[in-house]
GROMACS .gro file of C-alpha atoms in nm:
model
  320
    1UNK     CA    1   1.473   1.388   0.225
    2UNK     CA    2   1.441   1.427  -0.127
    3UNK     CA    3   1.548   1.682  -0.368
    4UNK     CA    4   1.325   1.996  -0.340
    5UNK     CA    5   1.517   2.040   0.069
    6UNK     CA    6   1.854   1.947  -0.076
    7UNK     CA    7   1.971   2.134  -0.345
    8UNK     CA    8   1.659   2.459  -0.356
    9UNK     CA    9   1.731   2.591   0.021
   10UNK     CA   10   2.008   2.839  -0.093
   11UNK     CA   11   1.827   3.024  -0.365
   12UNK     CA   12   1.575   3.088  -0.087
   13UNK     CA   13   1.718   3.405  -0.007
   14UNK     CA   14   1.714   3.550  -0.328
   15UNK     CA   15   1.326   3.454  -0.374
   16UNK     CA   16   1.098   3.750  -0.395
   17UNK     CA   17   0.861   3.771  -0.055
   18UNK     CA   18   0.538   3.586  -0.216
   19UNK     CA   19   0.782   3.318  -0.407
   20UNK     CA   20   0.932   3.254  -0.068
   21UNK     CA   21   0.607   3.197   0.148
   22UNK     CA   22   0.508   2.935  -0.167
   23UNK     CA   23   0.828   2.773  -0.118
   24UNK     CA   24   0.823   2.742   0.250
   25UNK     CA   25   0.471   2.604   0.230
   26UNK     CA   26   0.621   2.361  -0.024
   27UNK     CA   27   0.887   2.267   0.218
   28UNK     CA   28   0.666   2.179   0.526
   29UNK     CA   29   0.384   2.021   0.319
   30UNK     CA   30   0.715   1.784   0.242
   31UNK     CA   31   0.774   1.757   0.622
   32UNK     CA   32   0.419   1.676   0.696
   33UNK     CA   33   0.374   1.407   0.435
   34UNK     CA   34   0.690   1.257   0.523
   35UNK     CA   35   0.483   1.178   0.901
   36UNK     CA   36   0.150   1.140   0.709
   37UNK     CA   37   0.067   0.930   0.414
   38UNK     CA   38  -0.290   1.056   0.393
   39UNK     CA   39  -0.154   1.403   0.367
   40UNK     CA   40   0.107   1.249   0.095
   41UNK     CA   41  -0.171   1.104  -0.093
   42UNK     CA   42  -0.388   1.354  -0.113
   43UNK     CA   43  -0.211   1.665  -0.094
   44UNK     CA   44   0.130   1.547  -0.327
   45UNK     CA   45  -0.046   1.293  -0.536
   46UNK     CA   46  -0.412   1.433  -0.575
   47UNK     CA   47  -0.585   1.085  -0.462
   48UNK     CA   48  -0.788   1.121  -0.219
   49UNK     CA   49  -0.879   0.773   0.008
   50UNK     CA   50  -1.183   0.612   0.174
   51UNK     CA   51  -1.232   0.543   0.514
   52UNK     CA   52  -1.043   0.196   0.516
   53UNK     CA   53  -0.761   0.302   0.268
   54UNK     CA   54  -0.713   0.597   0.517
   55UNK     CA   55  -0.716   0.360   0.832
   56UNK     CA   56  -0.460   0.101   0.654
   57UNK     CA   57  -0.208   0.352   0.546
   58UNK     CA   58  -0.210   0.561   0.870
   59UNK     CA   59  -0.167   0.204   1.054
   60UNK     CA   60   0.083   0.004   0.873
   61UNK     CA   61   0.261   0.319   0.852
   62UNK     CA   62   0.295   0.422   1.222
   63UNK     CA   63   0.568   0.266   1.426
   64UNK     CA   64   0.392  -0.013   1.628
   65UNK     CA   65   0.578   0.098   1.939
   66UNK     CA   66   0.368   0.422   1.910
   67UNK     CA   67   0.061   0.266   1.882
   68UNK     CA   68  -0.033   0.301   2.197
   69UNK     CA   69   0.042   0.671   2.225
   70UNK     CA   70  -0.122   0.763   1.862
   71UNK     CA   71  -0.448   0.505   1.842
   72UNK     CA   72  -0.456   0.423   2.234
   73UNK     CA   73  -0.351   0.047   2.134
   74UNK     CA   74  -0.180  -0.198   2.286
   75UNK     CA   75   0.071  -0.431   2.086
   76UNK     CA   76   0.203  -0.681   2.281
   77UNK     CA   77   0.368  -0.960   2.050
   78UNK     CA   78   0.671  -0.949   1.909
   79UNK     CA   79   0.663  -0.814   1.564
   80UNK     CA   80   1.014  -0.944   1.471
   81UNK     CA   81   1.198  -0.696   1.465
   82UNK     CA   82   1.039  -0.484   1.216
   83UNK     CA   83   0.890  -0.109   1.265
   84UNK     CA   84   0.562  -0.127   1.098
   85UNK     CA   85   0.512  -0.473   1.147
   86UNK     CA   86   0.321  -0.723   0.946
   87UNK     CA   87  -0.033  -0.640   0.842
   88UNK     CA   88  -0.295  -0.784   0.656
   89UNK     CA   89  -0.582  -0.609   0.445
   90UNK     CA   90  -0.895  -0.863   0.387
   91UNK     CA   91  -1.171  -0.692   0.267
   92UNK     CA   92  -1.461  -0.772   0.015
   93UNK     CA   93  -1.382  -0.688  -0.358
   94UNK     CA   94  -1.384  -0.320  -0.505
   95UNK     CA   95  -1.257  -0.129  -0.216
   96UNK     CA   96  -0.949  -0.004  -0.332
   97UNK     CA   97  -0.686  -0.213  -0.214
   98UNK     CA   98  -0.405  -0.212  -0.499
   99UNK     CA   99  -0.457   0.131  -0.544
  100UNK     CA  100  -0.403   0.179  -0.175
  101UNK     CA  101  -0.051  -0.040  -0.185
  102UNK     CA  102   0.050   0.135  -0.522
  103UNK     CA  103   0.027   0.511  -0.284
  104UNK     CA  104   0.201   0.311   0.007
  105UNK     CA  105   0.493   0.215  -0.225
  106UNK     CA  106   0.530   0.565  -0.367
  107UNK     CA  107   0.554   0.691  -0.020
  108UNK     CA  108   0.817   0.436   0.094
  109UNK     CA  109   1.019   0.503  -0.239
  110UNK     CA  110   0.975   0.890  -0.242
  111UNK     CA  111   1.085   0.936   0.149
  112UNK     CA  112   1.289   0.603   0.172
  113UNK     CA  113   1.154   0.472   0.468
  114UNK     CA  114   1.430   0.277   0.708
  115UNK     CA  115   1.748   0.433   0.610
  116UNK     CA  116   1.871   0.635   0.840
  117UNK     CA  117   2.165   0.853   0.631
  118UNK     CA  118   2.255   1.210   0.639
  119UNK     CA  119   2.037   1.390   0.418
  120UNK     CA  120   2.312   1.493   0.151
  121UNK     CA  121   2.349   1.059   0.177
  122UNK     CA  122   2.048   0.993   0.119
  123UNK     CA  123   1.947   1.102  -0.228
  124UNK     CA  124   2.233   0.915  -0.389
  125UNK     CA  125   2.168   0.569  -0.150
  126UNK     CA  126   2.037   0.235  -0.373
  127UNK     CA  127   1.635   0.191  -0.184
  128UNK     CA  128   1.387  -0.062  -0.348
  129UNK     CA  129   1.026  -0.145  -0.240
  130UNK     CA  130   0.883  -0.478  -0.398
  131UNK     CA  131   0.479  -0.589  -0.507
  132UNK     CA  132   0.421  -0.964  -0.522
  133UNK     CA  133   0.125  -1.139  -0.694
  134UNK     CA  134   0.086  -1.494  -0.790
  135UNK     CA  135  -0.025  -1.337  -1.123
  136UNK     CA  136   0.090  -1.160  -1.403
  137UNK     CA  137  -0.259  -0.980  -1.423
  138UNK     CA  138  -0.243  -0.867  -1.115
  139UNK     CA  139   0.107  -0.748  -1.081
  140UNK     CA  140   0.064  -0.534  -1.378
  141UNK     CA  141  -0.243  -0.386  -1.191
  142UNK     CA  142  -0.049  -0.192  -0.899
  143UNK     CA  143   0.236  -0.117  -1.168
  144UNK     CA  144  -0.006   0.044  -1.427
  145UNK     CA  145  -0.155   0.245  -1.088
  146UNK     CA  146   0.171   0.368  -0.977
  147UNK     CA  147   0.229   0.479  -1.334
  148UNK     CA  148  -0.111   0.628  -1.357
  149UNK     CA  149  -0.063   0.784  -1.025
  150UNK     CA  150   0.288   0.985  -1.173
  151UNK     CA  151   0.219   1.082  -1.479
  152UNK     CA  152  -0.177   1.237  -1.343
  153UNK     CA  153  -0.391   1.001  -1.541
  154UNK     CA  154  -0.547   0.799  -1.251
  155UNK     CA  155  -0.936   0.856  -1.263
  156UNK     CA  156  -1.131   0.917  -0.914
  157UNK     CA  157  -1.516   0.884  -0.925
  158UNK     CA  158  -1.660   1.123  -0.630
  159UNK     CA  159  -2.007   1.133  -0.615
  160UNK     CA  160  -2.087   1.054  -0.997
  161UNK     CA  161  -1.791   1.348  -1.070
  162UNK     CA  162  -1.512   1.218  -1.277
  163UNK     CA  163  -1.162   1.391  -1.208
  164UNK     CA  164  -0.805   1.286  -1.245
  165UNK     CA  165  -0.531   1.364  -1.003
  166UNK     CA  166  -0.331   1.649  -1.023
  167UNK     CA  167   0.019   1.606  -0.898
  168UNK     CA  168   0.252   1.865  -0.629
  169UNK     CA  169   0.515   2.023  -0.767
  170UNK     CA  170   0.688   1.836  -0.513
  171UNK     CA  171   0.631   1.490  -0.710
  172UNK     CA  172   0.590   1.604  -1.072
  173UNK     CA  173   0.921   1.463  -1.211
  174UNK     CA  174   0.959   1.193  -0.955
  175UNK     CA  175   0.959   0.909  -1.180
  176UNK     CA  176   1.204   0.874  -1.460
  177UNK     CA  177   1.250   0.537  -1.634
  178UNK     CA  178   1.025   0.220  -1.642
  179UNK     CA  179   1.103  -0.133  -1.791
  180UNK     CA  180   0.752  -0.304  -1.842
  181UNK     CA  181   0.901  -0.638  -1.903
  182UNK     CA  182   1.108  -0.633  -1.543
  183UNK     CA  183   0.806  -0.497  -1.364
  184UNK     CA  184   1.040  -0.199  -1.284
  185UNK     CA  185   0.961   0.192  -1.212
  186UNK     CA  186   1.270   0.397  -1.115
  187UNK     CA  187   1.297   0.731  -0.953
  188UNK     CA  188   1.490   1.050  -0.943
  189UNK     CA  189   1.608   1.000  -0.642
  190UNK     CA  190   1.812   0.630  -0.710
  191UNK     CA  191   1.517   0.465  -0.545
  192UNK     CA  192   1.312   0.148  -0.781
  193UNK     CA  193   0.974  -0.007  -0.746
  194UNK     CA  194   0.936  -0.345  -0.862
  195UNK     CA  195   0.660  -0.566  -0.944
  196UNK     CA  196   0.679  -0.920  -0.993
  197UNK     CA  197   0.468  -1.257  -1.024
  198UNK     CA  198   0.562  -1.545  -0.767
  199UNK     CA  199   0.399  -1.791  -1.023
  200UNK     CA  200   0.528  -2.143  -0.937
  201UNK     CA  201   0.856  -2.095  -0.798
  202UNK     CA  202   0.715  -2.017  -0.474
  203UNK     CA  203   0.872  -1.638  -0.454
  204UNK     CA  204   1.270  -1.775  -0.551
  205UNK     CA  205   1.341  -1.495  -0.794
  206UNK     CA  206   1.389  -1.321  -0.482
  207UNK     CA  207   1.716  -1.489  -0.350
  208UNK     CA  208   1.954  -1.205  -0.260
  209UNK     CA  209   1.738  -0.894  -0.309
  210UNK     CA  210   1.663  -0.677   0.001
  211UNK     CA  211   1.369  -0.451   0.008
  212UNK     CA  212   1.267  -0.144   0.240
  213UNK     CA  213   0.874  -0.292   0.207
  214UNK     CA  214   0.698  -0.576   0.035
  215UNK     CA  215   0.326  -0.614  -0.057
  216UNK     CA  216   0.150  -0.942  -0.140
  217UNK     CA  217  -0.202  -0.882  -0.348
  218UNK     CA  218  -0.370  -1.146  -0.401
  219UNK     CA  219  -0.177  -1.376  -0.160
  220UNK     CA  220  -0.454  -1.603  -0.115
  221UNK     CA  221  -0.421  -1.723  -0.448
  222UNK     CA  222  -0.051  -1.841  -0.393
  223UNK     CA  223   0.017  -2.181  -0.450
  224UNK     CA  224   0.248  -2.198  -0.153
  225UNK     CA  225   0.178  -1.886   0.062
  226UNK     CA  226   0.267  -2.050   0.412
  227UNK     CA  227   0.607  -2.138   0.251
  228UNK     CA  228   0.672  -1.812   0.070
  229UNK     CA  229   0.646  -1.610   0.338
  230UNK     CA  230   0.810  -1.815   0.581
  231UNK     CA  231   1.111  -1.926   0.393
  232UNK     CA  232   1.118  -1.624   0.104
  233UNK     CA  233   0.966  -1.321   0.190
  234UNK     CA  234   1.070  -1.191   0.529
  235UNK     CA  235   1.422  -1.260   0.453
  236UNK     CA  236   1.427  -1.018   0.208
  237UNK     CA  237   1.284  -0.772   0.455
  238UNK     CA  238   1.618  -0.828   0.691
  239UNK     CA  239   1.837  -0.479   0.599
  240UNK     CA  240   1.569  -0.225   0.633
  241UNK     CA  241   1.324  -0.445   0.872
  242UNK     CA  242   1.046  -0.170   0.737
  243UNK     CA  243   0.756  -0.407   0.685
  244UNK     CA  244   0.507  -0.639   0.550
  245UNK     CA  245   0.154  -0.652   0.343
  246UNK     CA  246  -0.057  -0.917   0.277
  247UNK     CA  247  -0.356  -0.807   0.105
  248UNK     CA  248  -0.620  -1.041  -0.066
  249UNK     CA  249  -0.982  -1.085  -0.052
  250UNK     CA  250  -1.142  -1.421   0.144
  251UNK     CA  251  -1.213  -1.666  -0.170
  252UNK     CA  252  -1.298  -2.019  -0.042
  253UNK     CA  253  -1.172  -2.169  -0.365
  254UNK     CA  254  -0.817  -2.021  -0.349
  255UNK     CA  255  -0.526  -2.275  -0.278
  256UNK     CA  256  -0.385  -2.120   0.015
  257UNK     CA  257  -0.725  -2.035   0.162
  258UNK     CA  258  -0.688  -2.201   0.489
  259UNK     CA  259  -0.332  -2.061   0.606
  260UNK     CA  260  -0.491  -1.725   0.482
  261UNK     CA  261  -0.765  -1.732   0.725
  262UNK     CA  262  -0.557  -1.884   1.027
  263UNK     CA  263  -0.314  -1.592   0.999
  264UNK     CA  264  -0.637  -1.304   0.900
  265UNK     CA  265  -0.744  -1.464   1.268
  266UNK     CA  266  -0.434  -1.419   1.436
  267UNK     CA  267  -0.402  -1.044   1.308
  268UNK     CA  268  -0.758  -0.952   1.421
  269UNK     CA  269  -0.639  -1.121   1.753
  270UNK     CA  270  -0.313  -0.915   1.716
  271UNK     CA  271  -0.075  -1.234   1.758
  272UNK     CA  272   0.264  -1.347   1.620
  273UNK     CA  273   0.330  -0.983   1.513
  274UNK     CA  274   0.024  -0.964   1.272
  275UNK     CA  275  -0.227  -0.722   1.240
  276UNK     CA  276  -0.549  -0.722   1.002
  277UNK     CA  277  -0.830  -0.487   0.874
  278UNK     CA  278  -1.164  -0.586   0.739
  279UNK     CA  279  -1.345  -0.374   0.482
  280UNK     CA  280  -1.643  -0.406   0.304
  281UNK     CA  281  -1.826  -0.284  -0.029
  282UNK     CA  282  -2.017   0.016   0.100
  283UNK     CA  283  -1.669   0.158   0.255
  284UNK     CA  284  -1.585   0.227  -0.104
  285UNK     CA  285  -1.742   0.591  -0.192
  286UNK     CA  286  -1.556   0.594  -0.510
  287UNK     CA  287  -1.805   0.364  -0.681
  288UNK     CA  288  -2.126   0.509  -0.696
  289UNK     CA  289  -2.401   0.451  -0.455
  290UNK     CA  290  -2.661   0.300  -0.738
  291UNK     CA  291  -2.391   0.094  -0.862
  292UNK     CA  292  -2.319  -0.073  -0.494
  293UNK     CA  293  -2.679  -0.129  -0.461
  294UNK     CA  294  -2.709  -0.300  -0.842
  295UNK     CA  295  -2.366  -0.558  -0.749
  296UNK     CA  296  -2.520  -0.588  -0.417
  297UNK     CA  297  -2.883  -0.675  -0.553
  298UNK     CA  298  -2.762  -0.925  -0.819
  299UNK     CA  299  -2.491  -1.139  -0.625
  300UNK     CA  300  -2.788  -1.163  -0.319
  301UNK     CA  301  -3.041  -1.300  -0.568
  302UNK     CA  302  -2.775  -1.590  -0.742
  303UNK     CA  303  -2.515  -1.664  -0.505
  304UNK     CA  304  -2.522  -1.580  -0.174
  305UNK     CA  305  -2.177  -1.712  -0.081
  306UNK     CA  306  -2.062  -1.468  -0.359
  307UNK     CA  307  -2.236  -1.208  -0.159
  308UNK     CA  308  -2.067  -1.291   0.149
  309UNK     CA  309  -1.730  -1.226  -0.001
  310UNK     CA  310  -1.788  -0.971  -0.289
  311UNK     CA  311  -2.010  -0.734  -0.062
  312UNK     CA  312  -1.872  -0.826   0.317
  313UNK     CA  313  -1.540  -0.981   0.284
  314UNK     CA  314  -1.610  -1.254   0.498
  315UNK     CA  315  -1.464  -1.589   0.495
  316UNK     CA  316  -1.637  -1.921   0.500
  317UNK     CA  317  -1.650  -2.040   0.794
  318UNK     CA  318  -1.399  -2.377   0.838
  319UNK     CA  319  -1.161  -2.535   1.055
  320UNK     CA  320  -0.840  -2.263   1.117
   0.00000   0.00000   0.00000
């Protein structure tokens, strides 16, 4: 719970009747969000989704032990012990996919998902969430986003109509300090986002940190993925045993290519714990219709491989 339901409830009294109803609505909009990170996203943040942002959050965000109750799914593997799983996004370029991780970590930061305190605990309780890239580039992506996100200067393209988010009341001071150079955002309620490069040291600037949810963009392009996740990653994930993101788009030229597409099979298959989601160009309605069709036109005509994974998000087809 965060601090609009701690510290506001006993003024409500003394509220006149109109104030009061605003404040209620306020205070159940909180509730809801808290259950559903569409509603969180576009209701608190102003950022609205497309279909496969929408579909990603509401999954990797649902216990998997509800699954079948909610979607009418069956999980049957063992997903180690963690509530939301591990879950992979691998869809073709320009569908919103570090944008979509950069909501998810708010969400997990603003409602500290997997600690289970006392709500007056909870506000003053140490929770971090953590975004990995093997780039710099790309780490700096989702950090600029989340920043963009808080401080109502991310820019939304509906239908040719330019707008920029408009933050709740709930959210407007939420963030309070960043440190560019540590890839760190930190919150007003004690909770910190970070966002780091694995770069060559396969993921070891980890060691001892503990982390209510991790995201990997990019993996594909790690170096050493298999290893990172095995030996690195998931131990950090022990304490809150929240979850796990791998999101990257199929590039046949990318080092860990292969382990990337064994694993993207297994999730599809729903095996070893994993789950994955495909998306491709067209389910992006934020880029303009024209413009889909002019990439779409262009990479078809030069390099159809291109086209495969730019416009489908499809993977070349090799031994798993």
């Amino acid at each position: 719970m965060t601090g609009v339901q701690t510290c506001a409830l006993p003024i409500l009294s003394t509220l006149p009747n109109e104030a009061k109803e605003a404040f209620i609505k306020l205070l159940e909009l909180n509730v809801d969000s808290r259950k559903d990170i569409v509603t969180f996203s576009e209701e608190l943040l102003g950022m609205p989704l497309n279909d496969f942002q929408k579909k990603f959050l509401t999954r990797t965000t649902t216990p998997r032990s509800l699954w079948r109750k909610v979607f009418k799914e069956e999980f049957f593997e063992d997903i180690g012990g963690m509530l939301f799983g591990k879950n992979i996004a691998f869809p073709s370029n320009q569908v919103g996919k570090t944008v979509m991780i950069a909501i998810k970590h708010i969400w997990m930061n603003y409602y500290k998902i997997g600690l289970d305190l006392d709500t007056s605990l909870i506000g003053k309780t140490y929770y971090a969430s953590l975004n990995l890239s093997p780039h710099s580039r790309q780490v700096k992506q989702c950090f600029n986003y989340v920043r963009e996100i808080l401080e109502e200067r991310f820019v939304s393209d509906e239908e040719g109509t330019k707008r920029l988010n408009k933050l709740s009341p709930l959210v407007k001071d939420f963030m309070v300090g960043q440190n560019v150079v540590l890839g760190e955002i930190r919150f007003s309620n004690k909770s910190i986002f970070y966002s780091i490069p694995t770069g060559q040291d396969q993921a070891s600037s980890l060691a001892g940190g503990q982390f209510g949810y991790i995201s990997y963009d990019e993996c594909s392009q790690s170096l050493h993925l298999q290893n990172e996740i095995g030996a690195k990653i998931l131990s950090r994930l022990i304490k809150y045993g929240i979850g796990l993101d791998l999101i990257s788009t199929p590039e046949v030229d990318c080092a860990s290519h292969q382990y990337y597409f064994h694993i993207c099979k297994l999730g599809l298959e729903g095996k070893e714990g994993w789950w994955a989601l495909n998306a491709v160009l067209d389910d992006n309605k934020f880029i303009p219709e024209i413009q889909r069709k002019k990439i779409k036109n262009e990479l078809f005509a030069t390099d159809k491989q291109k086209y495969r994974q730019v416009v489908l998000g499809e993977f070349k087809i090799g031994r798993a």
